[in-house]
Amino acid sequence: MLCLGIESTAHTLGIGIVNSNGEVLANEKSTFTTETGGIKPGKVTEHHILMYDFVLKRAIEKANIKLKDINLVAFSQGPGLGGCLRVGAAAARALATYLKVPIRGVNHCIAHVEIGKHTSGFKDPITLYVSGANTQILALAAGRYRVFGETLDTGVGNFLDSFGRALGLGFPQGPKIEELALKGKKYVELPYTVKGMDFTFSGILTKLEQLAKNSELKTKNSQLISDLCYSAQETVFAMLTEATERAVAHINKNEVLLTGGVAANKRLAEMLQLMCKERGIKFAVVPKDLSGDNGAMIAWAGILENKAGIKNKISETKVNQDWRTDQVEVIWS
Ligand code: AMP
Ligand code: MG
């Protein structure tokens, strides 16, 4: 069984090909980037339309298969940007109809979790899922990935991207902030906003934007920029680690998984690793090539759900921009 997975929720158009053992035969992508500023929905949608043919061909070549060898087409049905989601859904419908194979719309957030479980071998982790638009602490309970804590405003990735934008960096700003933070020497006091199991980032962003505006940043004081990046990371990653630790204390599970685009950040992984070590539980982080949005994770989620007997009719493939993680019944795990 070969599944082709199409990811198109936001900045990345990804096409992955995965077999029923979970071997990734191809994981090709094209990511929309900018020199300065953020991503504009119309422009990203256009990017996905224009790059589809190219990414599909590369994935088929990389997997060293023929298109007709595909037995299942999976796609990200939500959550995400409407225009972007519709490009992936339309492509998936066309491909499944042409190949006369089943189609499966998968939840993007759950795909991030499942690929992390697959690569770590963890069976029942508490997952810190950190990406651009989403930030959630998840664990399986009574047949669903329940949300034990989450952001009350933006995702931590969007927070980092917006802060980076204030510094004049281009999208995605998260990796550039990680680099600058390594040169940080002085911790600048910032708000720390954990509310029970949840967290918010917008107040911290406002404070950082004020500091950036009021300071010598205009004259490109590079040490100050590095200090702010360092302080931003230390603050929000400590918040995420604290809330995850509280989940660990309350829920009786002994594995913590870090997944999603921001999981590529070494400092965040280091903090969680330390917390897990102190508590004597296992920790794993998803590999970098599978951390950000990608087609392989969609294909793998498609394989799992298909094995459990779940398929869609074409009429059931309408995209769902606000599809929450805890709305999905997880009958395959
Ligand atoms: P995703 O939507 O899951 O692909 O995640 C994308 C988000 O991850 C964007 O907001 C990026 O800025 C962020 N990101 C990617 N790499 C890093 C990194 N090394 N450190 C912090 N954030 C990152
Ligand atoms: Mg994502």
PDB file of N, CA and C and ligand atoms in Angstrom, residues 11 112 130-132 157-158 160-161 171-175 178 260-262 264-265 291-293, ligand 1:
ATOM      1  N   HIS A  11       1.942  27.866   4.714  1.00  0.00           N
ATOM      2  CA  HIS A  11       3.081  28.319   3.906  1.00  0.00           C
ATOM      3  C   HIS A  11       3.661  27.251   2.987  1.00  0.00           C
ATOM      4  N   HIS A 112       0.688  15.820  12.602  1.00  0.00           N
ATOM      5  CA  HIS A 112       1.934  16.202  13.296  1.00  0.00           C
ATOM      6  C   HIS A 112       2.193  15.255  14.482  1.00  0.00           C
ATOM      7  N   VAL A 130       3.785  22.294  18.651  1.00  0.00           N
ATOM      8  CA  VAL A 130       4.097  23.725  18.487  1.00  0.00           C
ATOM      9  C   VAL A 130       4.330  24.049  17.019  1.00  0.00           C
ATOM     10  N   SER A 131       3.424  24.840  16.441  1.00  0.00           N
ATOM     11  CA  SER A 131       3.668  25.216  15.050  1.00  0.00           C
ATOM     12  C   SER A 131       3.301  26.668  14.851  1.00  0.00           C
ATOM     13  N   GLY A 132       3.149  27.071  13.591  1.00  0.00           N
ATOM     14  CA  GLY A 132       2.863  28.465  13.293  1.00  0.00           C
ATOM     15  C   GLY A 132       1.570  28.898  13.951  1.00  0.00           C
ATOM     16  N   GLY A 157       4.721  29.763  17.015  1.00  0.00           N
ATOM     17  CA  GLY A 157       5.438  30.047  15.758  1.00  0.00           C
ATOM     18  C   GLY A 157       5.038  31.406  15.202  1.00  0.00           C
ATOM     19  N   ASN A 158       3.740  31.687  15.198  1.00  0.00           N
ATOM     20  CA  ASN A 158       3.273  32.995  14.712  1.00  0.00           C
ATOM     21  C   ASN A 158       3.789  34.116  15.599  1.00  0.00           C
ATOM     22  N   LEU A 160       6.674  34.102  17.206  1.00  0.00           N
ATOM     23  CA  LEU A 160       8.083  34.321  16.838  1.00  0.00           C
ATOM     24  C   LEU A 160       8.173  35.042  15.489  1.00  0.00           C
ATOM     25  N   ASP A 161       7.312  34.630  14.551  1.00  0.00           N
ATOM     26  CA  ASP A 161       7.337  35.250  13.223  1.00  0.00           C
ATOM     27  C   ASP A 161       6.977  36.734  13.302  1.00  0.00           C
ATOM     28  N   PHE A 171       9.900  35.979   6.390  1.00  0.00           N
ATOM     29  CA  PHE A 171       9.254  34.733   6.828  1.00  0.00           C
ATOM     30  C   PHE A 171      10.010  33.510   6.308  1.00  0.00           C
ATOM     31  N   PRO A 172      10.218  32.421   7.072  1.00  0.00           N
ATOM     32  CA  PRO A 172       9.844  32.262   8.475  1.00  0.00           C
ATOM     33  C   PRO A 172      10.924  32.833   9.394  1.00  0.00           C
ATOM     34  N   GLN A 173      10.483  33.591  10.381  1.00  0.00           N
ATOM     35  CA  GLN A 173      11.422  34.302  11.253  1.00  0.00           C
ATOM     36  C   GLN A 173      11.931  33.427  12.403  1.00  0.00           C
ATOM     37  N   GLY A 174      11.189  32.355  12.745  1.00  0.00           N
ATOM     38  CA  GLY A 174      11.552  31.504  13.891  1.00  0.00           C
ATOM     39  C   GLY A 174      13.003  31.016  13.863  1.00  0.00           C
ATOM     40  N   PRO A 175      13.456  30.407  12.754  1.00  0.00           N
ATOM     41  CA  PRO A 175      14.836  29.906  12.717  1.00  0.00           C
ATOM     42  C   PRO A 175      15.880  31.028  12.839  1.00  0.00           C
ATOM     43  N   GLU A 178      16.185  31.960  16.437  1.00  0.00           N
ATOM     44  CA  GLU A 178      16.986  30.950  17.149  1.00  0.00           C
ATOM     45  C   GLU A 178      18.482  31.242  16.994  1.00  0.00           C
ATOM     46  N   GLY A 260       5.813  19.475  15.517  1.00  0.00           N
ATOM     47  CA  GLY A 260       5.408  20.735  14.881  1.00  0.00           C
ATOM     48  C   GLY A 260       6.636  21.538  14.473  1.00  0.00           C
ATOM     49  N   GLY A 261       6.427  22.563  13.672  1.00  0.00           N
ATOM     50  CA  GLY A 261       7.539  23.334  13.086  1.00  0.00           C
ATOM     51  C   GLY A 261       8.517  23.889  14.108  1.00  0.00           C
ATOM     52  N   VAL A 262       8.023  24.370  15.246  1.00  0.00           N
ATOM     53  CA  VAL A 262       8.905  24.985  16.252  1.00  0.00           C
ATOM     54  C   VAL A 262       9.716  23.917  17.003  1.00  0.00           C
ATOM     55  N   ALA A 264      11.800  22.213  15.763  1.00  0.00           N
ATOM     56  CA  ALA A 264      13.160  22.282  15.208  1.00  0.00           C
ATOM     57  C   ALA A 264      14.075  23.113  16.111  1.00  0.00           C
ATOM     58  N   ASN A 265      13.495  23.856  17.050  1.00  0.00           N
ATOM     59  CA  ASN A 265      14.293  24.739  17.901  1.00  0.00           C
ATOM     60  C   ASN A 265      15.004  23.946  19.008  1.00  0.00           C
ATOM     61  N   SER A 291       9.436  17.900  11.022  1.00  0.00           N
ATOM     62  CA  SER A 291       8.862  18.765  12.065  1.00  0.00           C
ATOM     63  C   SER A 291       7.943  19.828  11.474  1.00  0.00           C
ATOM     64  N   GLY A 292       8.409  20.547  10.471  1.00  0.00           N
ATOM     65  CA  GLY A 292       7.559  21.555   9.826  1.00  0.00           C
ATOM     66  C   GLY A 292       6.535  20.863   8.934  1.00  0.00           C
ATOM     67  N   ASP A 293       5.586  21.625   8.443  1.00  0.00           N
ATOM     68  CA  ASP A 293       4.528  21.057   7.600  1.00  0.00           C
ATOM     69  C   ASP A 293       5.136  20.258   6.441  1.00  0.00           C
TER      70      ASP A 293
HETATM   71  P1  AMP B   1       4.632  24.538  10.865  1.00  0.00           P
HETATM   72  O1  AMP B   1       3.413  25.397  10.658  1.00  0.00           O
HETATM   73  O2  AMP B   1       4.362  23.337  11.704  1.00  0.00           O
HETATM   74  O3  AMP B   1       5.342  24.210   9.582  1.00  0.00           O
HETATM   75  O4  AMP B   1       5.644  25.440  11.687  1.00  0.00           O
HETATM   76  C1  AMP B   1       6.103  26.640  11.137  1.00  0.00           C
HETATM   77  C2  AMP B   1       6.587  27.537  12.238  1.00  0.00           C
HETATM   78  O5  AMP B   1       7.758  26.996  12.821  1.00  0.00           O
HETATM   79  C3  AMP B   1       6.944  28.929  11.766  1.00  0.00           C
HETATM   80  O6  AMP B   1       6.302  29.844  12.617  1.00  0.00           O
HETATM   81  C4  AMP B   1       8.456  28.993  11.929  1.00  0.00           C
HETATM   82  O7  AMP B   1       8.953  30.270  12.243  1.00  0.00           O
HETATM   83  C5  AMP B   1       8.663  28.036  13.078  1.00  0.00           C
HETATM   84  N1  AMP B   1      10.030  27.496  13.143  1.00  0.00           N
HETATM   85  C6  AMP B   1      10.660  26.727  12.225  1.00  0.00           C
HETATM   86  N2  AMP B   1      11.917  26.441  12.627  1.00  0.00           N
HETATM   87  C7  AMP B   1      12.081  27.048  13.837  1.00  0.00           C
HETATM   88  C8  AMP B   1      13.158  27.156  14.769  1.00  0.00           C
HETATM   89  N3  AMP B   1      14.333  26.559  14.535  1.00  0.00           N
HETATM   90  N4  AMP B   1      12.964  27.870  15.891  1.00  0.00           N
HETATM   91  C9  AMP B   1      11.781  28.464  16.142  1.00  0.00           C
HETATM   92  N5  AMP B   1      10.734  28.416  15.301  1.00  0.00           N
HETATM   93  C10 AMP B   1      10.878  27.715  14.167  1.00  0.00           C
END
